[in-house]
Amino acid sequence: MIKILFVCHGNICRSPMAEFVFKDMVKKRGLEREFHIESRATHTDEIWNGQGSPVYPPARAKLNEVGISCAGKHAQLLAKSDYKDYDYIIGMDGENARWMPRILGGDRDNKICLLLDYTDHPRDVADPWYTGNFEITYTDIVEGCEAFLDYLKDEGVL
Ligand code: 4NP
């Protein structure tokens, strides 16, 4: 079982999109039993009295448009204990990359990475909270998830 945790600032746009796109991708390849996949936030902006917001409506709409449901997902905060529970902890941008080791207590086992580092053009996933463009974010995420899956095959993990 390969345990994957996607991480972004609020856990309402990018990391839930990555979580559900990657779940869909592995399901379509008949690999869902090989994986446990979740997502988390580095910040509490979308967590109110312990209750996380649902996936942001335009992000949910983009997923629904391509036949992917994210029903039931609510924002959850990244916790130090997640470090031992996951094999790959995958952020979306440079800001996440700075926060993840602070929250997780370092990165002794080199589990922390950024999604688009697996592609031929490493860069931040476009942040739709600021760009308003969920299409580009979705395209970035699909590119990153496909590249990550290829990486796992090339490394012999899958
Ligand atoms: P996400 O988007 O990190 O992709 O979920 C954001 C959501 C909320 C905020 C920033 C980014 N915020 O500052 O509240």
Tab-separated table of C-alpha atoms and ligand atoms in Angstrom, residues 8-16 45-46 96 127-130, ligand 1:
chain	number	residue	atom	x	y	z
A	8	CYS	CA	-1.842	22.969	-0.136
A	9	HIS	CA	-2.601	26.144	1.819
A	10	GLY	CA	-6.341	25.784	2.437
A	11	ASN	CA	-7.214	22.200	1.339
A	12	ILE	CA	-10.263	23.491	-0.549
A	13	CYS	CA	-8.871	23.938	-4.093
A	14	ARG	CA	-5.566	22.449	-5.278
A	15	SER	CA	-4.839	19.530	-2.940
A	16	PRO	CA	-8.406	18.150	-2.997
A	45	ASP	CA	-8.091	29.584	6.975
A	46	GLU	CA	-10.765	27.079	5.913
A	96	ASN	CA	3.707	24.751	0.926
A	127	ASP	CA	-3.144	28.908	-7.403
A	128	PRO	CA	-6.774	29.488	-8.439
A	129	TRP	CA	-7.491	31.317	-5.170
A	130	TYR	CA	-5.558	34.194	-6.718
B	1	4NP	P1	-5.888	26.081	-1.797
B	1	4NP	O1	-6.453	27.562	-2.059
B	1	4NP	O2	-4.633	26.261	-0.958
B	1	4NP	O3	-5.583	25.596	-3.180
B	1	4NP	O4	-6.970	25.318	-1.096
B	1	4NP	C1	-6.548	28.512	-1.045
B	1	4NP	C2	-7.657	28.505	-0.219
B	1	4NP	C3	-7.773	29.462	0.789
B	1	4NP	C4	-6.771	30.406	0.937
B	1	4NP	C5	-5.653	30.409	0.113
B	1	4NP	C6	-5.539	29.446	-0.901
B	1	4NP	N1	-6.894	31.400	1.953
B	1	4NP	O5	-5.971	32.230	2.080
B	1	4NP	O6	-7.893	31.382	2.676
